[in-house]
């Protein structure tokens, strides 16, 4: 994919499809180690061990509309093309953890892209999801958490236009300074 | 245009040849799988520098006529196995991706 945020959006859809009510996404750059790690942790239905061992194969999917599932395989290929790898841990009934590493400075590494729009899109379609987004550069971190916002909003749904607009601007602003990742 | 004619014309090395005649209706060249998924047409021949198994996933999803790995790149082992299993015509060539696309264009193929 052209931007890493597109992978994040696609993988978030996996978590939602798996019935997750909570999703933690983290994008962390370690400039000393020259490494970028993108991780997603959800509390969805999870996958059985033998399924996890095969899920990087594009012909493994539980979709009924088609035989091919490219979300995880493309994320895996993106990491491998940048001297990294994708690790998957999952337990049925508990949830799934995906973590892809990339060499930060690798010439084939796609840019992170528009993460603010990605977050807004996830929330617009899933206003009840507890989403926590963290972006780190070395020891600096930006955190956006829908539950923290909800306590301040006092019952206003997150997918209302002005709220989404505010979230977009907040994430954009927060990820553009000390924790900026290109 | 028949796939066999294209293979002969471009002097492609077959990794997995189709069991019957395949009609090629368009061409596409790209290394970005999401781009191919969005833009390539059913029945297209796709030229790429990618070699991993996901290219066969894309070919099956789009019902492509075949895949050409350009630039002297060898496909991964599981790519070859999956191409056979799924009956996806797969070719390799030393010719660069640019030149493969140019030759396909010369033969009259377009991306649309
Ligand atoms: N977060 C997740 N929780 C539970 N199952 C998952 C998760 N992500 C992926 N899966 C399973 O892995 C399969 C393959 O995922 P993916 O590669 O994204 O392709 P697709 O979503 O098109 O099936 C899914 O069909 C689903 O069964
Ligand atoms: Mg998916």
PDB file of C-alpha atoms in Angstrom, chain A residues 10 26 60 96 98 134 149 166 176:
ATOM      1  CA  UNK A  10      -7.362  -2.332   6.873  1.00  0.00           C
ATOM      2  CA  UNK A  26       0.732   2.094  18.379  1.00  0.00           C
ATOM      3  CA  UNK A  60      -6.349 -18.103   4.210  1.00  0.00           C
ATOM      4  CA  UNK A  96      -5.099 -10.598  18.814  1.00  0.00           C
ATOM      5  CA  UNK A  98       0.010  -7.865  15.593  1.00  0.00           C
ATOM      6  CA  UNK A 134      -0.210   6.114  20.546  1.00  0.00           C
ATOM      7  CA  UNK A 149     -12.633  12.018  25.295  1.00  0.00           C
ATOM      8  CA  UNK A 166     -12.022  18.063  16.383  1.00  0.00           C
ATOM      9  CA  UNK A 176       3.073  16.799  13.805  1.00  0.00           C
TER      10      UNK A 176
END
